[in-house]
Amino acid sequence: MSKEKNIVTAFDSIKNEVLDIVDSFIYTKNLSGQYTYANQAVLDLFEKSLAEVVGFDDSHFFDLSQSKQLQLNDRLVMDQAIRVESEESNFINAKNETLIFKVVKKPLFNSDGIVDGMCGISTDITAEKKLQAQLDEQSYLLDTMLNNIDAHIYVKDSERRFLYVNSRVAELFGDKAQNIIGKKDTEILPEEIAEHFYQSDKQVFETNKKQVIEETAHDDNGDTSHYLSTKVPFNRPDKLPALIGFSTDVTELFKLKEQFKQLANTDPLTNLYNRRFFTEQAEKEYHRAKRYSLSMTLISIDIDHFKSINDNFGHPAGDQVLIEVANHLKASLRQSDILARIGGEEFSILLPETSAKSAMVFAERIREEQSKLKVIGDWQGAIKLSVSIGVSSFLSSDKAFDAIFSRADKALYQAKNFSRNKVIYL
């Protein structure tokens, strides 16, 4: 019997030594809430010896007015014989501070199966909770900033899965952010749009370098949106490669740019191309014709007696005449032809891959149609028109487009000096 007691005593000693080196707070209590055991971590927390803890309840160690969850959990365990896993915020008298614990409490039973106390293990998670609070605050601040930036911000991995989207992206996709995160772009977007955006994603993953690209998207109404996107590689250790995307809606800027471009290339009165743009395009066609030995013809058109129209009917009438002539010329063009108002009452038509013979037929038709034109407006009577036309074609000896333009211009003035309402070729 003495030997068995020695074994039990030795076992208890080893058990206590093990429990005393554990960082967690391990303890037992009776039904009255008095401690029946406390490991060294508990004693250090209370700054008491074992004799000063065993037989005493929590009122000696905690401010129970600030540690109400502690008592509630104890009573649940012992009154209902259930296991409780919870967090407790307890004010420690000895430390004069509040600590947060992760607790697991279980009932203890006597030999008759009746609850006669409880045991508990508490882990101090105060530092972790403070860190989590800081992380939560930082996350909240970051989300607030990202959700209020005038840009669509997202993170995607190389398998096309969204890891993060801000509220602008969620709004664009017509869903909540939490419903998008974790899904692939093909699950969120129509296949054609998803593939379009993925092409630039692939450049990031293949080069592992930042990419800046312009992207477009078309909605169900047929409207087109334009985005300036910056995509940056985001490499994560032991995880799939990812990218961070910043896409700014530049649709209005794009439209404004197009408007400026149109203004730079277009005559505001007739909405035809202006001289500058016409010359640029004509130079390109000239070099193409010279390189591939193609035919090309230029037609120059001038409205006869235009000054007298302004003098007799007023400048608004003259403007209306220019508009009517432009509209009728435009209606006669092929898709490849280039029509411009060169200045004043003069127009030019460039006819790529068109012989002189075909151009002369076309020019004669223009002359006849314009001679039948009558312009009516807020003035007395109808304005009758005629035009003089000069025609010239590309020659292999031409050194520049200006040579063709010069011949057509000379032909035009010969037509005007001859009798007007005439077509002349040089």
PDB file of C-alpha atoms in Angstrom, residues 8-257:
ATOM      1  CA  VAL A   8       0.574   8.199  -6.817  1.00  0.00           C
ATOM      2  CA  THR A   9       2.562  10.885  -5.019  1.00  0.00           C
ATOM      3  CA  ALA A  10       5.303  10.737  -7.623  1.00  0.00           C
ATOM      4  CA  PHE A  11       2.728  10.939 -10.440  1.00  0.00           C
ATOM      5  CA  ASP A  12       1.006  13.940  -8.839  1.00  0.00           C
ATOM      6  CA  SER A  13       4.357  15.627  -8.448  1.00  0.00           C
ATOM      7  CA  ILE A  14       5.214  15.107 -12.112  1.00  0.00           C
ATOM      8  CA  LYS A  15       1.730  16.259 -13.129  1.00  0.00           C
ATOM      9  CA  ASN A  16       2.058  19.441 -11.098  1.00  0.00           C
ATOM     10  CA  GLU A  17       5.497  20.123 -12.523  1.00  0.00           C
ATOM     11  CA  VAL A  18       4.139  19.772 -16.056  1.00  0.00           C
ATOM     12  CA  LEU A  19       1.147  22.019 -15.357  1.00  0.00           C
ATOM     13  CA  ASP A  20       3.376  24.608 -13.719  1.00  0.00           C
ATOM     14  CA  ILE A  21       5.568  25.049 -16.793  1.00  0.00           C
ATOM     15  CA  VAL A  22       2.544  25.553 -19.094  1.00  0.00           C
ATOM     16  CA  ASP A  23       1.951  29.206 -20.030  1.00  0.00           C
ATOM     17  CA  SER A  24      -1.830  28.806 -19.892  1.00  0.00           C
ATOM     18  CA  PHE A  25      -3.722  29.416 -16.663  1.00  0.00           C
ATOM     19  CA  ILE A  26      -5.042  26.068 -15.341  1.00  0.00           C
ATOM     20  CA  TYR A  27      -7.309  25.850 -12.316  1.00  0.00           C
ATOM     21  CA  THR A  28     -10.172  23.990 -10.643  1.00  0.00           C
ATOM     22  CA  LYS A  29     -12.994  25.276  -8.456  1.00  0.00           C
ATOM     23  CA  ASN A  30     -15.656  23.725  -6.221  1.00  0.00           C
ATOM     24  CA  LEU A  31     -19.368  24.430  -6.395  1.00  0.00           C
ATOM     25  CA  SER A  32     -18.929  27.479  -4.172  1.00  0.00           C
ATOM     26  CA  GLY A  33     -16.484  28.968  -6.649  1.00  0.00           C
ATOM     27  CA  GLN A  34     -13.493  28.466  -4.371  1.00  0.00           C
ATOM     28  CA  TYR A  35     -10.226  27.445  -5.993  1.00  0.00           C
ATOM     29  CA  THR A  36      -9.176  23.868  -5.322  1.00  0.00           C
ATOM     30  CA  TYR A  37      -6.123  23.995  -7.596  1.00  0.00           C
ATOM     31  CA  ALA A  38      -4.131  26.638  -9.507  1.00  0.00           C
ATOM     32  CA  ASN A  39      -0.967  26.164 -11.529  1.00  0.00           C
ATOM     33  CA  GLN A  40       2.031  28.464 -11.289  1.00  0.00           C
ATOM     34  CA  ALA A  41       0.782  30.708 -14.112  1.00  0.00           C
ATOM     35  CA  VAL A  42      -2.359  31.489 -12.065  1.00  0.00           C
ATOM     36  CA  LEU A  43      -0.318  32.160  -8.941  1.00  0.00           C
ATOM     37  CA  ASP A  44       1.948  34.531 -10.870  1.00  0.00           C
ATOM     38  CA  LEU A  45      -1.084  36.290 -12.317  1.00  0.00           C
ATOM     39  CA  PHE A  46      -2.620  36.814  -8.884  1.00  0.00           C
ATOM     40  CA  GLU A  47       0.796  37.414  -7.288  1.00  0.00           C
ATOM     41  CA  LYS A  48      -0.155  34.913  -4.553  1.00  0.00           C
ATOM     42  CA  SER A  49       1.102  31.623  -3.172  1.00  0.00           C
ATOM     43  CA  LEU A  50      -0.915  28.439  -3.578  1.00  0.00           C
ATOM     44  CA  ALA A  51      -2.036  28.698   0.070  1.00  0.00           C
ATOM     45  CA  GLU A  52      -3.327  32.215  -0.625  1.00  0.00           C
ATOM     46  CA  VAL A  53      -5.417  31.005  -3.573  1.00  0.00           C
ATOM     47  CA  VAL A  54      -6.848  27.571  -2.655  1.00  0.00           C
ATOM     48  CA  GLY A  55     -10.034  28.018  -0.611  1.00  0.00           C
ATOM     49  CA  PHE A  56     -10.657  31.536  -1.862  1.00  0.00           C
ATOM     50  CA  ASP A  57     -13.139  32.629  -4.530  1.00  0.00           C
ATOM     51  CA  ASP A  58     -12.715  35.069  -7.416  1.00  0.00           C
ATOM     52  CA  SER A  59     -13.769  38.117  -5.400  1.00  0.00           C
ATOM     53  CA  HIS A  60     -10.270  38.091  -3.889  1.00  0.00           C
ATOM     54  CA  PHE A  61      -8.512  38.273  -7.242  1.00  0.00           C
ATOM     55  CA  PHE A  62     -10.825  40.010  -9.721  1.00  0.00           C
ATOM     56  CA  ASP A  63     -12.998  43.098  -9.765  1.00  0.00           C
ATOM     57  CA  LEU A  64     -16.179  41.147 -10.414  1.00  0.00           C
ATOM     58  CA  SER A  65     -18.098  44.307 -11.333  1.00  0.00           C
ATOM     59  CA  GLN A  66     -15.871  44.422 -14.412  1.00  0.00           C
ATOM     60  CA  SER A  67     -15.576  40.636 -14.850  1.00  0.00           C
ATOM     61  CA  LYS A  68     -19.199  39.551 -15.071  1.00  0.00           C
ATOM     62  CA  GLN A  69     -18.673  37.071 -17.911  1.00  0.00           C
ATOM     63  CA  LEU A  70     -16.337  35.052 -15.669  1.00  0.00           C
ATOM     64  CA  GLN A  71     -19.094  34.288 -13.167  1.00  0.00           C
ATOM     65  CA  LEU A  72     -21.700  33.677 -15.879  1.00  0.00           C
ATOM     66  CA  ASN A  73     -19.463  31.096 -17.540  1.00  0.00           C
ATOM     67  CA  ASP A  74     -18.687  29.363 -14.244  1.00  0.00           C
ATOM     68  CA  ARG A  75     -22.377  29.043 -13.379  1.00  0.00           C
ATOM     69  CA  LEU A  76     -23.227  27.703 -16.867  1.00  0.00           C
ATOM     70  CA  VAL A  77     -20.627  24.972 -16.475  1.00  0.00           C
ATOM     71  CA  MET A  78     -21.600  23.885 -12.983  1.00  0.00           C
ATOM     72  CA  ASP A  79     -25.380  24.455 -13.106  1.00  0.00           C
ATOM     73  CA  GLN A  80     -25.972  22.979 -16.559  1.00  0.00           C
ATOM     74  CA  ALA A  81     -23.035  20.551 -16.694  1.00  0.00           C
ATOM     75  CA  ILE A  82     -21.907  21.837 -20.082  1.00  0.00           C
ATOM     76  CA  ARG A  83     -18.603  22.746 -21.656  1.00  0.00           C
ATOM     77  CA  VAL A  84     -18.125  26.466 -22.290  1.00  0.00           C
ATOM     78  CA  GLU A  85     -15.655  28.013 -24.711  1.00  0.00           C
ATOM     79  CA  SER A  86     -15.668  31.776 -24.615  1.00  0.00           C
ATOM     80  CA  GLU A  87     -13.743  35.026 -24.285  1.00  0.00           C
ATOM     81  CA  GLU A  88     -13.595  36.836 -20.955  1.00  0.00           C
ATOM     82  CA  SER A  89     -12.499  40.362 -20.232  1.00  0.00           C
ATOM     83  CA  ASN A  90     -11.348  40.343 -16.590  1.00  0.00           C
ATOM     84  CA  PHE A  91      -9.916  43.057 -14.369  1.00  0.00           C
ATOM     85  CA  ILE A  92      -6.972  41.584 -12.397  1.00  0.00           C
ATOM     86  CA  ASN A  93      -6.588  43.235  -9.002  1.00  0.00           C
ATOM     87  CA  ALA A  94      -2.909  42.397  -8.645  1.00  0.00           C
ATOM     88  CA  LYS A  95      -2.061  43.825 -12.078  1.00  0.00           C
ATOM     89  CA  ASN A  96      -4.549  46.699 -11.850  1.00  0.00           C
ATOM     90  CA  GLU A  97      -5.470  46.133 -15.490  1.00  0.00           C
ATOM     91  CA  THR A  98      -7.989  44.348 -17.666  1.00  0.00           C
ATOM     92  CA  LEU A  99      -6.821  41.295 -19.602  1.00  0.00           C
ATOM     93  CA  ILE A 100      -8.670  39.315 -22.227  1.00  0.00           C
ATOM     94  CA  PHE A 101      -8.700  35.516 -21.986  1.00  0.00           C
ATOM     95  CA  LYS A 102      -9.702  32.694 -24.273  1.00  0.00           C
ATOM     96  CA  VAL A 103     -11.295  30.234 -21.803  1.00  0.00           C
ATOM     97  CA  VAL A 104     -12.379  26.630 -21.934  1.00  0.00           C
ATOM     98  CA  LYS A 105     -14.326  25.464 -18.878  1.00  0.00           C
ATOM     99  CA  LYS A 106     -15.679  21.971 -18.211  1.00  0.00           C
ATOM    100  CA  PRO A 107     -17.640  20.432 -15.324  1.00  0.00           C
ATOM    101  CA  LEU A 108     -15.998  17.997 -12.864  1.00  0.00           C
ATOM    102  CA  PHE A 109     -18.027  15.023 -11.650  1.00  0.00           C
ATOM    103  CA  ASN A 110     -17.804  12.951  -8.456  1.00  0.00           C
ATOM    104  CA  SER A 111     -17.971   9.149  -8.367  1.00  0.00           C
ATOM    105  CA  ASP A 112     -21.785   9.333  -8.487  1.00  0.00           C
ATOM    106  CA  GLY A 113     -21.703  11.345 -11.702  1.00  0.00           C
ATOM    107  CA  ILE A 114     -22.838  14.531 -10.002  1.00  0.00           C
ATOM    108  CA  VAL A 115     -21.155  17.858 -10.763  1.00  0.00           C
ATOM    109  CA  ASP A 116     -19.011  18.864  -7.834  1.00  0.00           C
ATOM    110  CA  GLY A 117     -16.863  21.558  -9.452  1.00  0.00           C
ATOM    111  CA  MET A 118     -15.223  22.703 -12.635  1.00  0.00           C
ATOM    112  CA  CYS A 119     -11.839  22.963 -14.286  1.00  0.00           C
ATOM    113  CA  GLY A 120     -10.666  25.691 -16.597  1.00  0.00           C
ATOM    114  CA  ILE A 121      -7.877  26.613 -18.964  1.00  0.00           C
ATOM    115  CA  SER A 122      -7.457  30.295 -19.789  1.00  0.00           C
ATOM    116  CA  THR A 123      -5.066  31.781 -22.329  1.00  0.00           C
ATOM    117  CA  ASP A 124      -4.113  35.442 -22.280  1.00  0.00           C
ATOM    118  CA  ILE A 125      -5.002  36.841 -25.710  1.00  0.00           C
ATOM    119  CA  THR A 126      -4.827  40.523 -24.760  1.00  0.00           C
ATOM    120  CA  ALA A 127      -1.891  41.262 -27.082  1.00  0.00           C
ATOM    121  CA  GLU A 128      -3.508  39.353 -29.940  1.00  0.00           C
ATOM    122  CA  LYS A 129      -6.806  41.195 -29.449  1.00  0.00           C
ATOM    123  CA  LYS A 130      -5.041  44.562 -29.442  1.00  0.00           C
ATOM    124  CA  LEU A 131      -3.155  43.577 -32.587  1.00  0.00           C
ATOM    125  CA  GLN A 132      -6.375  42.359 -34.186  1.00  0.00           C
ATOM    126  CA  ALA A 133      -8.078  45.632 -33.245  1.00  0.00           C
ATOM    127  CA  GLN A 134      -5.231  47.543 -34.866  1.00  0.00           C
ATOM    128  CA  LEU A 135      -5.424  45.365 -37.977  1.00  0.00           C
ATOM    129  CA  ASP A 136      -9.206  45.801 -38.102  1.00  0.00           C
ATOM    130  CA  GLU A 137      -8.824  49.568 -37.824  1.00  0.00           C
ATOM    131  CA  GLN A 138      -6.146  49.619 -40.513  1.00  0.00           C
ATOM    132  CA  SER A 139      -8.295  47.381 -42.713  1.00  0.00           C
ATOM    133  CA  TYR A 140     -11.268  49.679 -42.161  1.00  0.00           C
ATOM    134  CA  LEU A 141      -9.211  52.760 -43.003  1.00  0.00           C
ATOM    135  CA  LEU A 142      -7.741  51.055 -46.075  1.00  0.00           C
ATOM    136  CA  ASP A 143     -11.177  49.917 -47.254  1.00  0.00           C
ATOM    137  CA  THR A 144     -12.535  53.413 -46.691  1.00  0.00           C
ATOM    138  CA  MET A 145      -9.761  54.908 -48.795  1.00  0.00           C
ATOM    139  CA  LEU A 146      -9.926  52.288 -51.560  1.00  0.00           C
ATOM    140  CA  ASN A 147     -13.710  52.503 -51.744  1.00  0.00           C
ATOM    141  CA  ASN A 148     -13.628  56.271 -52.102  1.00  0.00           C
ATOM    142  CA  ILE A 149     -10.854  56.490 -54.673  1.00  0.00           C
ATOM    143  CA  ASP A 150     -12.185  57.304 -58.117  1.00  0.00           C
ATOM    144  CA  ALA A 151     -10.783  54.091 -59.574  1.00  0.00           C
ATOM    145  CA  HIS A 152     -11.665  50.413 -59.903  1.00  0.00           C
ATOM    146  CA  ILE A 153      -9.181  48.519 -57.708  1.00  0.00           C
ATOM    147  CA  TYR A 154      -8.873  44.739 -57.621  1.00  0.00           C
ATOM    148  CA  VAL A 155      -6.483  41.872 -56.950  1.00  0.00           C
ATOM    149  CA  LYS A 156      -6.508  38.726 -59.123  1.00  0.00           C
ATOM    150  CA  ASP A 157      -4.369  35.608 -59.083  1.00  0.00           C
ATOM    151  CA  SER A 158      -2.949  33.792 -62.077  1.00  0.00           C
ATOM    152  CA  GLU A 159      -5.953  31.454 -62.133  1.00  0.00           C
ATOM    153  CA  ARG A 160      -8.143  34.538 -62.767  1.00  0.00           C
ATOM    154  CA  ARG A 161      -9.665  34.471 -59.283  1.00  0.00           C
ATOM    155  CA  PHE A 162     -10.541  37.764 -57.590  1.00  0.00           C
ATOM    156  CA  LEU A 163      -8.819  38.119 -54.219  1.00  0.00           C
ATOM    157  CA  TYR A 164     -10.106  41.639 -53.582  1.00  0.00           C
ATOM    158  CA  VAL A 165     -12.400  44.206 -55.226  1.00  0.00           C
ATOM    159  CA  ASN A 166     -13.298  47.667 -54.016  1.00  0.00           C
ATOM    160  CA  SER A 167     -16.840  49.035 -54.062  1.00  0.00           C
ATOM    161  CA  ARG A 168     -16.345  50.640 -57.493  1.00  0.00           C
ATOM    162  CA  VAL A 169     -15.598  47.231 -59.030  1.00  0.00           C
ATOM    163  CA  ALA A 170     -18.526  45.639 -57.201  1.00  0.00           C
ATOM    164  CA  GLU A 171     -20.827  48.381 -58.475  1.00  0.00           C
ATOM    165  CA  LEU A 172     -19.511  47.941 -62.021  1.00  0.00           C
ATOM    166  CA  PHE A 173     -20.156  44.181 -61.859  1.00  0.00           C
ATOM    167  CA  GLY A 174     -23.592  44.692 -60.287  1.00  0.00           C
ATOM    168  CA  ASP A 175     -22.938  42.570 -57.208  1.00  0.00           C
ATOM    169  CA  LYS A 176     -21.622  42.779 -53.660  1.00  0.00           C
ATOM    170  CA  ALA A 177     -17.875  42.583 -53.092  1.00  0.00           C
ATOM    171  CA  GLN A 178     -18.204  39.514 -50.859  1.00  0.00           C
ATOM    172  CA  ASN A 179     -20.004  37.697 -53.678  1.00  0.00           C
ATOM    173  CA  ILE A 180     -17.207  38.478 -56.148  1.00  0.00           C
ATOM    174  CA  ILE A 181     -14.142  37.716 -54.036  1.00  0.00           C
ATOM    175  CA  GLY A 182     -13.103  34.095 -54.508  1.00  0.00           C
ATOM    176  CA  LYS A 183     -14.710  33.770 -57.938  1.00  0.00           C
ATOM    177  CA  LYS A 184     -13.024  33.740 -61.342  1.00  0.00           C
ATOM    178  CA  ASP A 185     -13.590  36.577 -63.817  1.00  0.00           C
ATOM    179  CA  THR A 186     -15.346  34.108 -66.143  1.00  0.00           C
ATOM    180  CA  GLU A 187     -17.915  33.484 -63.395  1.00  0.00           C
ATOM    181  CA  ILE A 188     -18.608  37.205 -62.997  1.00  0.00           C
ATOM    182  CA  LEU A 189     -18.287  38.663 -66.497  1.00  0.00           C
ATOM    183  CA  PRO A 190     -19.504  37.634 -69.947  1.00  0.00           C
ATOM    184  CA  GLU A 191     -16.905  35.399 -71.559  1.00  0.00           C
ATOM    185  CA  GLU A 192     -15.941  37.897 -74.276  1.00  0.00           C
ATOM    186  CA  ILE A 193     -15.319  40.718 -71.782  1.00  0.00           C
ATOM    187  CA  ALA A 194     -13.470  38.438 -69.357  1.00  0.00           C
ATOM    188  CA  GLU A 195     -11.163  37.255 -72.149  1.00  0.00           C
ATOM    189  CA  HIS A 196     -10.571  40.823 -73.299  1.00  0.00           C
ATOM    190  CA  PHE A 197      -9.402  41.946 -69.853  1.00  0.00           C
ATOM    191  CA  TYR A 198      -7.391  38.761 -69.295  1.00  0.00           C
ATOM    192  CA  GLN A 199      -5.147  39.468 -72.284  1.00  0.00           C
ATOM    193  CA  SER A 200      -3.447  42.312 -70.406  1.00  0.00           C
ATOM    194  CA  ASP A 201      -3.481  40.244 -67.188  1.00  0.00           C
ATOM    195  CA  LYS A 202      -1.412  37.616 -69.009  1.00  0.00           C
ATOM    196  CA  GLN A 203       1.191  40.208 -69.950  1.00  0.00           C
ATOM    197  CA  VAL A 204       1.728  40.932 -66.249  1.00  0.00           C
ATOM    198  CA  PHE A 205       2.066  37.249 -65.323  1.00  0.00           C
ATOM    199  CA  GLU A 206       4.314  36.453 -68.292  1.00  0.00           C
ATOM    200  CA  THR A 207       6.669  39.433 -67.876  1.00  0.00           C
ATOM    201  CA  ASN A 208       6.334  39.993 -64.114  1.00  0.00           C
ATOM    202  CA  LYS A 209       6.379  43.708 -64.950  1.00  0.00           C
ATOM    203  CA  LYS A 210       3.950  46.578 -64.584  1.00  0.00           C
ATOM    204  CA  GLN A 211       1.669  47.082 -67.564  1.00  0.00           C
ATOM    205  CA  VAL A 212      -0.206  50.264 -68.469  1.00  0.00           C
ATOM    206  CA  ILE A 213      -2.897  49.729 -71.081  1.00  0.00           C
ATOM    207  CA  GLU A 214      -6.107  51.176 -72.447  1.00  0.00           C
ATOM    208  CA  GLU A 215      -9.087  48.838 -72.191  1.00  0.00           C
ATOM    209  CA  THR A 216     -12.633  49.066 -73.497  1.00  0.00           C
ATOM    210  CA  ALA A 217     -15.866  47.403 -72.447  1.00  0.00           C
ATOM    211  CA  HIS A 218     -19.294  47.337 -74.065  1.00  0.00           C
ATOM    212  CA  ASP A 219     -22.475  47.083 -71.990  1.00  0.00           C
ATOM    213  CA  ASP A 220     -25.848  45.578 -72.907  1.00  0.00           C
ATOM    214  CA  ASN A 221     -27.061  48.956 -74.178  1.00  0.00           C
ATOM    215  CA  GLY A 222     -24.261  49.134 -76.691  1.00  0.00           C
ATOM    216  CA  ASP A 223     -22.442  51.895 -74.810  1.00  0.00           C
ATOM    217  CA  THR A 224     -18.650  51.760 -74.777  1.00  0.00           C
ATOM    218  CA  SER A 225     -16.571  52.550 -71.695  1.00  0.00           C
ATOM    219  CA  HIS A 226     -12.857  53.266 -71.835  1.00  0.00           C
ATOM    220  CA  TYR A 227     -10.424  52.512 -69.003  1.00  0.00           C
ATOM    221  CA  LEU A 228      -6.807  53.384 -68.377  1.00  0.00           C
ATOM    222  CA  SER A 229      -5.496  50.405 -66.423  1.00  0.00           C
ATOM    223  CA  THR A 230      -2.278  49.939 -64.484  1.00  0.00           C
ATOM    224  CA  LYS A 231      -1.566  46.331 -63.507  1.00  0.00           C
ATOM    225  CA  VAL A 232       1.273  45.553 -61.121  1.00  0.00           C
ATOM    226  CA  PRO A 233       2.668  42.073 -60.247  1.00  0.00           C
ATOM    227  CA  PHE A 234       1.939  41.025 -56.671  1.00  0.00           C
ATOM    228  CA  ASN A 235       4.132  38.068 -55.718  1.00  0.00           C
ATOM    229  CA  ARG A 236       3.157  36.172 -52.558  1.00  0.00           C
ATOM    230  CA  PRO A 237       5.437  33.542 -50.975  1.00  0.00           C
ATOM    231  CA  ASP A 238       4.173  29.968 -51.462  1.00  0.00           C
ATOM    232  CA  LYS A 239       1.032  31.224 -53.218  1.00  0.00           C
ATOM    233  CA  LEU A 240      -0.100  31.724 -56.776  1.00  0.00           C
ATOM    234  CA  PRO A 241       1.236  34.859 -58.500  1.00  0.00           C
ATOM    235  CA  ALA A 242      -1.240  37.716 -58.421  1.00  0.00           C
ATOM    236  CA  LEU A 243      -1.637  41.243 -59.718  1.00  0.00           C
ATOM    237  CA  ILE A 244      -3.061  44.471 -58.379  1.00  0.00           C
ATOM    238  CA  GLY A 245      -5.130  46.386 -60.895  1.00  0.00           C
ATOM    239  CA  PHE A 246      -6.047  50.072 -60.912  1.00  0.00           C
ATOM    240  CA  SER A 247      -8.524  50.957 -63.656  1.00  0.00           C
ATOM    241  CA  THR A 248      -9.740  54.513 -64.110  1.00  0.00           C
ATOM    242  CA  ASP A 249     -12.817  55.259 -66.203  1.00  0.00           C
ATOM    243  CA  VAL A 250     -11.585  57.703 -68.848  1.00  0.00           C
ATOM    244  CA  THR A 251     -14.676  57.507 -71.070  1.00  0.00           C
ATOM    245  CA  GLU A 252     -15.419  61.224 -70.802  1.00  0.00           C
ATOM    246  CA  LEU A 253     -11.762  62.062 -71.365  1.00  0.00           C
ATOM    247  CA  PHE A 254     -11.714  59.721 -74.370  1.00  0.00           C
ATOM    248  CA  LYS A 255     -14.802  61.425 -75.812  1.00  0.00           C
ATOM    249  CA  LEU A 256     -13.237  64.823 -75.216  1.00  0.00           C
ATOM    250  CA  LYS A 257     -10.055  63.654 -76.900  1.00  0.00           C
TER     251      LYS A 257
END
